[in-house]
Coordinates of C-alpha atoms in Angstrom, one line a residue:
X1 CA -2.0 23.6 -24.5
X2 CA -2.6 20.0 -25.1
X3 CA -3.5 17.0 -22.6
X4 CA 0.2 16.1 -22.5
X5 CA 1.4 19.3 -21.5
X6 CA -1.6 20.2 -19.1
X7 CA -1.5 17.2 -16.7
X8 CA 2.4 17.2 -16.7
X9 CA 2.4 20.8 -15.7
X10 CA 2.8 21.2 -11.9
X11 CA 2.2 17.6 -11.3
X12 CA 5.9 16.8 -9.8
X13 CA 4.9 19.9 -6.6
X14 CA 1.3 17.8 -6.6
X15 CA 3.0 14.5 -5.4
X16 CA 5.4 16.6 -3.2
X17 CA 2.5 17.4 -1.0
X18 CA 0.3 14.7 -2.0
X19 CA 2.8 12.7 0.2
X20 CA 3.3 15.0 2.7
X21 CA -0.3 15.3 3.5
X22 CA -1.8 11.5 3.2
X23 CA 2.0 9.5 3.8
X24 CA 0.7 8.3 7.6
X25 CA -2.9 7.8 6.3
X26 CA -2.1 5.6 3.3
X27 CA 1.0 3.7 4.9
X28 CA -1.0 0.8 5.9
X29 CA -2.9 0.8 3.0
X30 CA -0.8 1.1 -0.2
X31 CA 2.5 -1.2 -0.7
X32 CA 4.9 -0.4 -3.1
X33 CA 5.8 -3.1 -6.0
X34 CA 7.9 -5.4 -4.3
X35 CA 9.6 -8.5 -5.1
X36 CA 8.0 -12.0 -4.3
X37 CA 4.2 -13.2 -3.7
X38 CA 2.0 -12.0 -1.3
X39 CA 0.5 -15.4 0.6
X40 CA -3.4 -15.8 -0.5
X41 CA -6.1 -14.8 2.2
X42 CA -7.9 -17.4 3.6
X43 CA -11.0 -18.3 5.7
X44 CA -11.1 -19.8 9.3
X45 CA -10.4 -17.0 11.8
X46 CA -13.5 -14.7 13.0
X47 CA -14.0 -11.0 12.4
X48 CA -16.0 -9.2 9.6
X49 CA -15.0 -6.0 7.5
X50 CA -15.2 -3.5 10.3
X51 CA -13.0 -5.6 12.8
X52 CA -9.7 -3.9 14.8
X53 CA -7.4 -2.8 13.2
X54 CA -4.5 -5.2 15.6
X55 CA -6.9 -8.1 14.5
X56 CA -5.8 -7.0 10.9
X57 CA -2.3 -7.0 11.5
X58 CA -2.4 -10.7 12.3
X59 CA -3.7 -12.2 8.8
X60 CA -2.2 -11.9 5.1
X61 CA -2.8 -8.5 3.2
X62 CA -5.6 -9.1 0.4
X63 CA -3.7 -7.6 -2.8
X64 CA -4.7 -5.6 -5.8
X65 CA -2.6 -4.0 -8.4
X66 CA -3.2 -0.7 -9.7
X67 CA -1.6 -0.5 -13.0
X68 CA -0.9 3.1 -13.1
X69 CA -0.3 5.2 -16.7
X70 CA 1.4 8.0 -17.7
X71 CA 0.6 11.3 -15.9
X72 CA -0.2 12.5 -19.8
X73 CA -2.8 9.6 -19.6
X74 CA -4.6 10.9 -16.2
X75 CA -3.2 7.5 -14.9
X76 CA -3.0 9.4 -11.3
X77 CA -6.7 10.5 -10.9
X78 CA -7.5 6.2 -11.1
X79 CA -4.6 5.3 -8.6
X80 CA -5.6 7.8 -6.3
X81 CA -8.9 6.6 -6.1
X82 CA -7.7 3.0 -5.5
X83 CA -5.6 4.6 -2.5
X84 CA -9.0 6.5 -0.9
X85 CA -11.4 3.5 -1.1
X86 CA -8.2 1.3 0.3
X87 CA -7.5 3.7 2.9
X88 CA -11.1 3.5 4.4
X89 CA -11.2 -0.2 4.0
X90 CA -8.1 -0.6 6.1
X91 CA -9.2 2.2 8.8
X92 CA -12.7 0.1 9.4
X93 CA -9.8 -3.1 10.1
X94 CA -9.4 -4.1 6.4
X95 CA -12.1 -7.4 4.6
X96 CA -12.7 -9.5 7.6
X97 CA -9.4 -8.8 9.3
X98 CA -7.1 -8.9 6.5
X99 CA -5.8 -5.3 5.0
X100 CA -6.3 -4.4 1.2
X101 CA -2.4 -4.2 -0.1
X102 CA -2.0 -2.2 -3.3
X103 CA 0.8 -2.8 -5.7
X104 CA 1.0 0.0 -7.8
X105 CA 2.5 -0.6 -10.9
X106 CA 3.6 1.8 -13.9
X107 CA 2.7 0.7 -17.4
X108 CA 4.8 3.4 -18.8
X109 CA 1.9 4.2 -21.0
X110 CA 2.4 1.3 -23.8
X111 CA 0.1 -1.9 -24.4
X112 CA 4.1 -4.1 -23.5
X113 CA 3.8 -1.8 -20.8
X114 CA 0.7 -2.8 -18.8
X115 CA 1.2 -6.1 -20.1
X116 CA 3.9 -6.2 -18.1
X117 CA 2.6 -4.2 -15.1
X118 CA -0.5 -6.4 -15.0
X119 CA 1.8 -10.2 -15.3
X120 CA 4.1 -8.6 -12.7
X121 CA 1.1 -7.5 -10.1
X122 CA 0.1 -11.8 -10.8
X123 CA 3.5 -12.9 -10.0
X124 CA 3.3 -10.5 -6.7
X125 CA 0.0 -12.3 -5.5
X126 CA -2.6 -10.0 -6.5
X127 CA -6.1 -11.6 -6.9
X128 CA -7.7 -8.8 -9.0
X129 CA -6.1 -5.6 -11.4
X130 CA -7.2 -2.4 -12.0
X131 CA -6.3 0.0 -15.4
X132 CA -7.7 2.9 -15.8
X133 CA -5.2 4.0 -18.7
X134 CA -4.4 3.1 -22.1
X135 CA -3.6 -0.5 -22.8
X136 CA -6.2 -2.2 -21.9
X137 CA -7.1 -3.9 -24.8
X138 CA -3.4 -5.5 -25.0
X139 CA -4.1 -7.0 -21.1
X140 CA -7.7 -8.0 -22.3
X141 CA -5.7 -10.6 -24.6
X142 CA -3.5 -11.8 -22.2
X143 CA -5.9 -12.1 -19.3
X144 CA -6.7 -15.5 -20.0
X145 CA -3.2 -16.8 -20.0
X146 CA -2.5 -15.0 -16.9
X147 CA -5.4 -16.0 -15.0
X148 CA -5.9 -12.7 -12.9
X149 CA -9.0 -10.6 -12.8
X150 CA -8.2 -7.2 -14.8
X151 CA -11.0 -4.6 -14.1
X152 CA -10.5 -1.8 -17.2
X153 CA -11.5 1.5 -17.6
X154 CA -10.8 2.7 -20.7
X155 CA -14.4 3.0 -22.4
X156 CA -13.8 0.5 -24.8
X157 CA -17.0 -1.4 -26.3
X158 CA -15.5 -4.8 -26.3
X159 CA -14.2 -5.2 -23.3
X160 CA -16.8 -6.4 -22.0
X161 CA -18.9 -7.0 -24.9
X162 CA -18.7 -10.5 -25.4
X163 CA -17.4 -11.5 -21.8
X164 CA -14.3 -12.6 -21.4
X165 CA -12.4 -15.1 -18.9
X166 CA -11.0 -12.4 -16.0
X167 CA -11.3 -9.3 -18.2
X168 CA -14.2 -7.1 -16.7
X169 CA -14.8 -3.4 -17.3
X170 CA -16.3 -0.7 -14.4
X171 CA -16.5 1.5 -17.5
X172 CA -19.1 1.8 -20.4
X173 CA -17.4 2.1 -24.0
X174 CA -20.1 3.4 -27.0
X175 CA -22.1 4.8 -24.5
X176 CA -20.1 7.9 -24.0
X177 CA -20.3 9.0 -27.2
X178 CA -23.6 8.1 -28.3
X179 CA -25.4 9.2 -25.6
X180 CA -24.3 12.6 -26.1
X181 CA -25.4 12.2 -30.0
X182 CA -28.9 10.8 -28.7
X183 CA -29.3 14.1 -27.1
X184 CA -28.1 16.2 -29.8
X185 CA -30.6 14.2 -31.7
X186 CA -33.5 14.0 -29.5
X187 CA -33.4 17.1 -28.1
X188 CA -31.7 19.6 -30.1
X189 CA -32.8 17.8 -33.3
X190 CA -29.6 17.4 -35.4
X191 CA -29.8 15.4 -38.7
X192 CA -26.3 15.8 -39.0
X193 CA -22.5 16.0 -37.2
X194 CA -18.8 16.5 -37.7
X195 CA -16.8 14.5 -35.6
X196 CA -13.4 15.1 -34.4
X197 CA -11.3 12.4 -32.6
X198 CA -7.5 11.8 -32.0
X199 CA -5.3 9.1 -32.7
X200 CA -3.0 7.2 -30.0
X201 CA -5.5 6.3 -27.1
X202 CA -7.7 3.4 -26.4
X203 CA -10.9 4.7 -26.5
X204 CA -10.1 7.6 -29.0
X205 CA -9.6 5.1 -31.4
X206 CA -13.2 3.9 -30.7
X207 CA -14.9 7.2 -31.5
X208 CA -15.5 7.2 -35.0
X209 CA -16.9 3.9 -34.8
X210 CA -19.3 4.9 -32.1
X211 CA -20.6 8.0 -33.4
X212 CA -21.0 6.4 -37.0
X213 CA -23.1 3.2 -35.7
X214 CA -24.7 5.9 -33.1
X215 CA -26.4 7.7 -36.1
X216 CA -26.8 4.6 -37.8
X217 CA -29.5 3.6 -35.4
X218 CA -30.9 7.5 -34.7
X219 CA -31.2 8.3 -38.4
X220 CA -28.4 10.9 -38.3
X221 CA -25.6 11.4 -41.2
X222 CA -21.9 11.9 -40.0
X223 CA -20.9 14.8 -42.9
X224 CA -16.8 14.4 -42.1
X225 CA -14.8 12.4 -39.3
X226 CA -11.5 14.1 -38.7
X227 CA -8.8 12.4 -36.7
X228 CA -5.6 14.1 -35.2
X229 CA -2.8 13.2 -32.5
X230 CA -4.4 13.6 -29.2
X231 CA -1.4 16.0 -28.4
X232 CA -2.1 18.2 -31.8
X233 CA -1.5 22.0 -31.1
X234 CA -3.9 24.6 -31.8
X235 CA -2.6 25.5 -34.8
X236 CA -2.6 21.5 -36.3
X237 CA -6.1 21.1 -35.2
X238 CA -7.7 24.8 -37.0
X239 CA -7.2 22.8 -40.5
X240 CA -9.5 20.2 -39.4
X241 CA -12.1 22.1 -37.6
X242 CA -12.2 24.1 -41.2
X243 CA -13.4 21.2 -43.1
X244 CA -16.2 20.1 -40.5
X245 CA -17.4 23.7 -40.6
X246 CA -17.3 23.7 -44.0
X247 CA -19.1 20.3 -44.3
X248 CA -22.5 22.3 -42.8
X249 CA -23.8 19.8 -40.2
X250 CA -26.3 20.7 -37.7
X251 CA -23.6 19.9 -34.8
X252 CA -20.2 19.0 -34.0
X253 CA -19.1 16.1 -31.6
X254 CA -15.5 17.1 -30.7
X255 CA -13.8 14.4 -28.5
X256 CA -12.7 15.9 -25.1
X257 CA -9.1 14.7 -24.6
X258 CA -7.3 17.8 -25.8
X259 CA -8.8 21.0 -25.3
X260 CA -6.8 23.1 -27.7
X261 CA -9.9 21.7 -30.1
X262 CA -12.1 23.6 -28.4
X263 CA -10.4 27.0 -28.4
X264 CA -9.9 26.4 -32.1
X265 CA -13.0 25.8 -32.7
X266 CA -14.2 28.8 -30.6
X267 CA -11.7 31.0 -32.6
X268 CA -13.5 29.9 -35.6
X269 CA -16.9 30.8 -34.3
X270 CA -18.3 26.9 -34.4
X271 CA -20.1 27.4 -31.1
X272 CA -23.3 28.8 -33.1
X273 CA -24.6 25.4 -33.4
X274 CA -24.5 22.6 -30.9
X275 CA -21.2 21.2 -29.7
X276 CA -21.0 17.6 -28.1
X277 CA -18.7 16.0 -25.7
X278 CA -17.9 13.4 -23.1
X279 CA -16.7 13.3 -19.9
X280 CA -12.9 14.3 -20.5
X281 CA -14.3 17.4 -19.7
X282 CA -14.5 16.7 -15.9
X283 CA -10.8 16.1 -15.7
X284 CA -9.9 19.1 -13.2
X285 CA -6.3 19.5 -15.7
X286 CA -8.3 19.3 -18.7
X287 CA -11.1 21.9 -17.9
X288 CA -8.4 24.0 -16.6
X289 CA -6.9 24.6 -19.7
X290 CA -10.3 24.7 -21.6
X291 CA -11.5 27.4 -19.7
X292 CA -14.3 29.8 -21.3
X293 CA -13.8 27.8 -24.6
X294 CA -15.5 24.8 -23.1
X295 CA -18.5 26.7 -22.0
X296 CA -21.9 25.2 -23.4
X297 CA -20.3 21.8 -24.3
X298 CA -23.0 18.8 -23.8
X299 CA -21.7 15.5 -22.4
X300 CA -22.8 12.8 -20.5
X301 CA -20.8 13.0 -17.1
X302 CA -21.0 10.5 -13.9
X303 CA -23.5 11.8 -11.0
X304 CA -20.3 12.3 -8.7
X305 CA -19.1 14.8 -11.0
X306 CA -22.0 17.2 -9.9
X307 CA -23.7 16.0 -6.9
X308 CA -25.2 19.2 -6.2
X309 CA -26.9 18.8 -9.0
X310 CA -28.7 15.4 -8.3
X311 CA -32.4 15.0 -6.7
X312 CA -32.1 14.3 -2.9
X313 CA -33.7 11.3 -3.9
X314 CA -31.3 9.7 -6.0
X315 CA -29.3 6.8 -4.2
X316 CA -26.0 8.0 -5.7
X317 CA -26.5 11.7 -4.2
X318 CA -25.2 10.6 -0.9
X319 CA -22.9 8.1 -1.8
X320 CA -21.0 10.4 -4.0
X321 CA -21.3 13.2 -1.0
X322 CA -19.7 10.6 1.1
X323 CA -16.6 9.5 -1.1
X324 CA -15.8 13.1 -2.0
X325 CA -15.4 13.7 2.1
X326 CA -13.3 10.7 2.1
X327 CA -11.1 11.9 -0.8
X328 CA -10.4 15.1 1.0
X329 CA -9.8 13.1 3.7
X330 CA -6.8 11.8 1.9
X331 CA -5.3 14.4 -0.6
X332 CA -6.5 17.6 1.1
X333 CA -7.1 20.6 -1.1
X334 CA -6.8 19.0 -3.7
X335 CA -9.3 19.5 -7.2
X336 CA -11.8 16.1 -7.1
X337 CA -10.7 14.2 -10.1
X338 CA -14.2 12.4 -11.5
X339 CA -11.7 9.6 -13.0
X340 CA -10.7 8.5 -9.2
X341 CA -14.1 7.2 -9.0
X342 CA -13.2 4.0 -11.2
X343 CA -10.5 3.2 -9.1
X344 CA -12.5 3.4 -5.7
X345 CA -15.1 1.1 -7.5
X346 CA -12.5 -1.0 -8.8
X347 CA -11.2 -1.6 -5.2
X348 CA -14.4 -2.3 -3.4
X349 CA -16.0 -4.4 -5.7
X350 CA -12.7 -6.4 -5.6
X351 CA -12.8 -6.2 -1.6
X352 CA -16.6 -7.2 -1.8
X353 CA -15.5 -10.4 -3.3
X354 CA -12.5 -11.4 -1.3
X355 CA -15.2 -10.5 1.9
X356 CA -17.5 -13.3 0.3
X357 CA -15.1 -15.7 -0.3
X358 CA -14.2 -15.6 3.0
X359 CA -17.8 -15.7 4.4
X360 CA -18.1 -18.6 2.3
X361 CA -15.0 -20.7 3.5
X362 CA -13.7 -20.5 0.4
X363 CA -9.7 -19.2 -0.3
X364 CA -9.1 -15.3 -1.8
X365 CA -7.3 -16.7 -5.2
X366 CA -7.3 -14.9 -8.5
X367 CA -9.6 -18.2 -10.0
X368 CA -12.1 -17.3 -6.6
X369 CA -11.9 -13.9 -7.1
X370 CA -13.0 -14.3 -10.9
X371 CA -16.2 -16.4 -10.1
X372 CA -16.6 -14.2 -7.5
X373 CA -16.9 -11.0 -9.8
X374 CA -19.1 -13.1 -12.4
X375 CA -21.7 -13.5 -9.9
X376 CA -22.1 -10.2 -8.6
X377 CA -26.4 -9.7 -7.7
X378 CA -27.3 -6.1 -6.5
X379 CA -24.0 -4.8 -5.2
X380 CA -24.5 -1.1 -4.2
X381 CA -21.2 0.7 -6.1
X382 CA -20.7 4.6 -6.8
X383 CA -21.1 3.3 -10.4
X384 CA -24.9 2.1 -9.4
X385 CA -26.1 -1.2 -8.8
X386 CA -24.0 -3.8 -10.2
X387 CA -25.4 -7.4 -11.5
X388 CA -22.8 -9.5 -13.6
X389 CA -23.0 -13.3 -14.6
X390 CA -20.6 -15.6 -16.9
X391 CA -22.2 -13.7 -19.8
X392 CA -21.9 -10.0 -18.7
X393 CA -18.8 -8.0 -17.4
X394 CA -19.9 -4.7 -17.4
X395 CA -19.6 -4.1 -13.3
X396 CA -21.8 -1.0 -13.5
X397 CA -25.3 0.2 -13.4
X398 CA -27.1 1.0 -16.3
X399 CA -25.5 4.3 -17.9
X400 CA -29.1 6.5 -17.5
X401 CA -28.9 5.2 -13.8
X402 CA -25.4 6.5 -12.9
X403 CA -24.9 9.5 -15.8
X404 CA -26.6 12.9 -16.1
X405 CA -26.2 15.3 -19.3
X406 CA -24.2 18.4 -18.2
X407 CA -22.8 21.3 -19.7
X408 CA -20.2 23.8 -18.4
X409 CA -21.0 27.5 -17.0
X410 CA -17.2 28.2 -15.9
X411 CA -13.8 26.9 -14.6
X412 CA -12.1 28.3 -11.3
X413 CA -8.2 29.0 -11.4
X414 CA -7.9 25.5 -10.0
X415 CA -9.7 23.5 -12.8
X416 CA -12.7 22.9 -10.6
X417 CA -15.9 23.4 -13.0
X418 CA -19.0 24.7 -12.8
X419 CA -21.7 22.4 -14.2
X420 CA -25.4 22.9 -15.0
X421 CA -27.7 20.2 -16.3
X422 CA -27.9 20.4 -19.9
X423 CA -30.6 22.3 -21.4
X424 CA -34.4 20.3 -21.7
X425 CA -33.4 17.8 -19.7
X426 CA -33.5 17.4 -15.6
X427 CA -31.2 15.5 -13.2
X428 CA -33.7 12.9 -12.9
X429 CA -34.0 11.7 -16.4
X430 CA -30.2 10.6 -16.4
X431 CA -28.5 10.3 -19.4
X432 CA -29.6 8.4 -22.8
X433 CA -28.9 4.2 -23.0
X434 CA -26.6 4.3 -25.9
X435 CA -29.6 4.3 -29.3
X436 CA -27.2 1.5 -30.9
X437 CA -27.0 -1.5 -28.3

């Protein structure tokens, strides 16, 4: 079964009761798209972040677009973490008075698609976007023609790397793959990998790339690089995984996004040497479907993904704790999607800036909001400490700071996997800084 078919499957019932469960909850929180502009916050009347919530209900709505993606795309597990951190926001009385609106917009799952999601969440007064989907790249060209703050998640390199007017990124791009290769290298001392990635998603495309420049600064040789469909079958994938057996490396990095690669590759008895990943592999649809096959896979996964897991010490143990309670607060029952996280992030960080703005005397604009996020010194996120400037849009931590290496030990009926920190390393150490930046 293949990404496509796994998060479609059941997701229609999921919404049913999604909506059942969180509609009273989320009401005040999340608008619909809707025709004309939202009026821009701004500053002169008292109250802080934390204020009533009929003080709220007397100043304009601060707005943020969620550009949502295709359900094939995981586009779901980002809005939904836009609609948590919202929902809190708005039950503490909203960013000094003024409730967090959400537009949320479909791209459809093309680059014209999120173009047009991210230009219409401008025209509808939104002073930040969020995409956690493909097409980010094609709204990182027309961010500075459009003039609105896009925050992207699709683990793409140069997205933030150089900076770019209102294009920012809450998600690392090389780092995911070549951390997992550092610790292949490093620690289960590969000279050599096969690589398998998939054509016809943002940051698949990247893979090869990464792994190859990966090895080019850790002295490792890439034998074969296979590329597929991301929605190949089983059966499409099996020729491919014969020719990176056959090219004898010491590993195999086999990119996440559709587990039929890993049965095939477990059918053709390719576990007997290392196998590398990345965090696709916390999606609860995607694990679900992988099963036993993924067992033993070694990826670099966010701390909230295994908080159990992490030191008491460590400053995103109980930040993590905290937004998981306040997910299940929301969509009850429900598996914990990792990917929500980027969308909470996305939605404070925006929300920190509107509050400062504010503090300031300044108006809660898209061209405020923008400064705003470029000058960003020590802000506490669930994606660690962020520190941005003109020069740097990367609104995360450092990637040892807020990853650990994990591996898989099992998968319950509901997707929800079992994780263990990878073997010869700890919690502590985090995962590798990417060997080639």
């Amino acid at each position: 079964m293949n990404l496509k078919q796994v998060l479609r499957s059941g997701m229609r019932a999921r919404r049913l009761m999604v909506g059942l469960a969180a509609v009273s909850l989320l009401a005040a929180a999340c608008g619909s798209s809707s025709s004309g502009s939202a009026p821009a916050a701004t500053a002169g009347s008292s109250g802080s972040s934390g204020s009533s919530g009929s003080s709220a209900a007397n100043k304009s709505p601060i707005v943020i677009g969620g550009l949502e993606g295709t359900a094939a795309e995981g586009g779901i597990n980002f809005i939904d973490g836009m609609k948590v951190a919202a929902s809190v926001l708005n039950a503490a009385g909203g960013v000094d008075g003024h409730p967090i609106k959400l537009l949320t917009i479909s791209t459809g799952g093309t680059p014209q698609g999120a173009v047009s999601a991210y230009q219409q969440a401008a025209s509808e007064g939104a002073i930040g976007t969020f995409l956690g989907a493909a097409g980010g790249i094609a709204i990182r060209n027309q961010a500075p023609t459009t003039k609105v703050a896009a925050i992207i998640a699709d683990g793409v390199q140069t997205d933030f790397a150089p900076a770019r007017p209102y294009v920012f990124a809450n998600s690392q791009g090389t780092a995911f793959a070549s951390s997992s290769l550092d610790y292949g290298v490093q620690i289960q001392h590969m000279k050599s990998v096969a690589v398998l990635s998939y054509t016809g998603d943002d940051f698949s495309e990247q893979v090869p790339g990464y792994i190859q420049s990966g090895c080019k600064a850790l002295g490792c040789k890439v034998t074969v690089s296979e590329t597929a469909p991301y929605s190949a079958s089983q059966a499409q994938l099996v020729p491919l995984l014969e020719q990176m057996k056959a090219s004898n490396p010491d590993g195999y990095y086999i990119e996440g996004l559709n587990p039929s690669a890993f049965a095939a590759a477990k059918q053709l008895g390719m576990f007997n040497k290392p196998v590398l990943s990345e965090q696709y592999l916390t999606v609860p649809q995607i694990a679900q479907a992988c099963g036993s096959n993924c067992d033993g896979v070694v990826f670099a996964g966010e701390k909230c993904a295994a908080t159990s897991l992490l030191p008491s010490s460590d400053p995103l143990k109980a930040a993590c704790d905290t937004y998981k309670q306040q997910f299940a607060g929301v969509f009850p029952g429900q598996p914990f999607p990792n990917f929500s996280i980027y969308g909470a992030q996305a939605v404070n960080v925006l929300a920190d800036a509107a509050g400062a703005l504010l503090k300031a005397g300044k108006a809660v604009n898209a061209a405020n909001v923008n400064t705003q996020l470029e000058n960003l010194h020590g802000v506490n996120t669930l994606l660690g400490v962020v520190n941005s400037s003109p020069t740097n849009h990367l609104i995360t931590g450092s990637f040892q700071s807020t990853f650990v290496m994990l591996t898989i030990q099992g998968v319950a009926s509901d997707g929800t996997a079992t994780y263990a920190i990878a073997p010869n390393t700890t919690a502590a150490a985090g995962a590798p800084n990417p060997s080639n930046e």
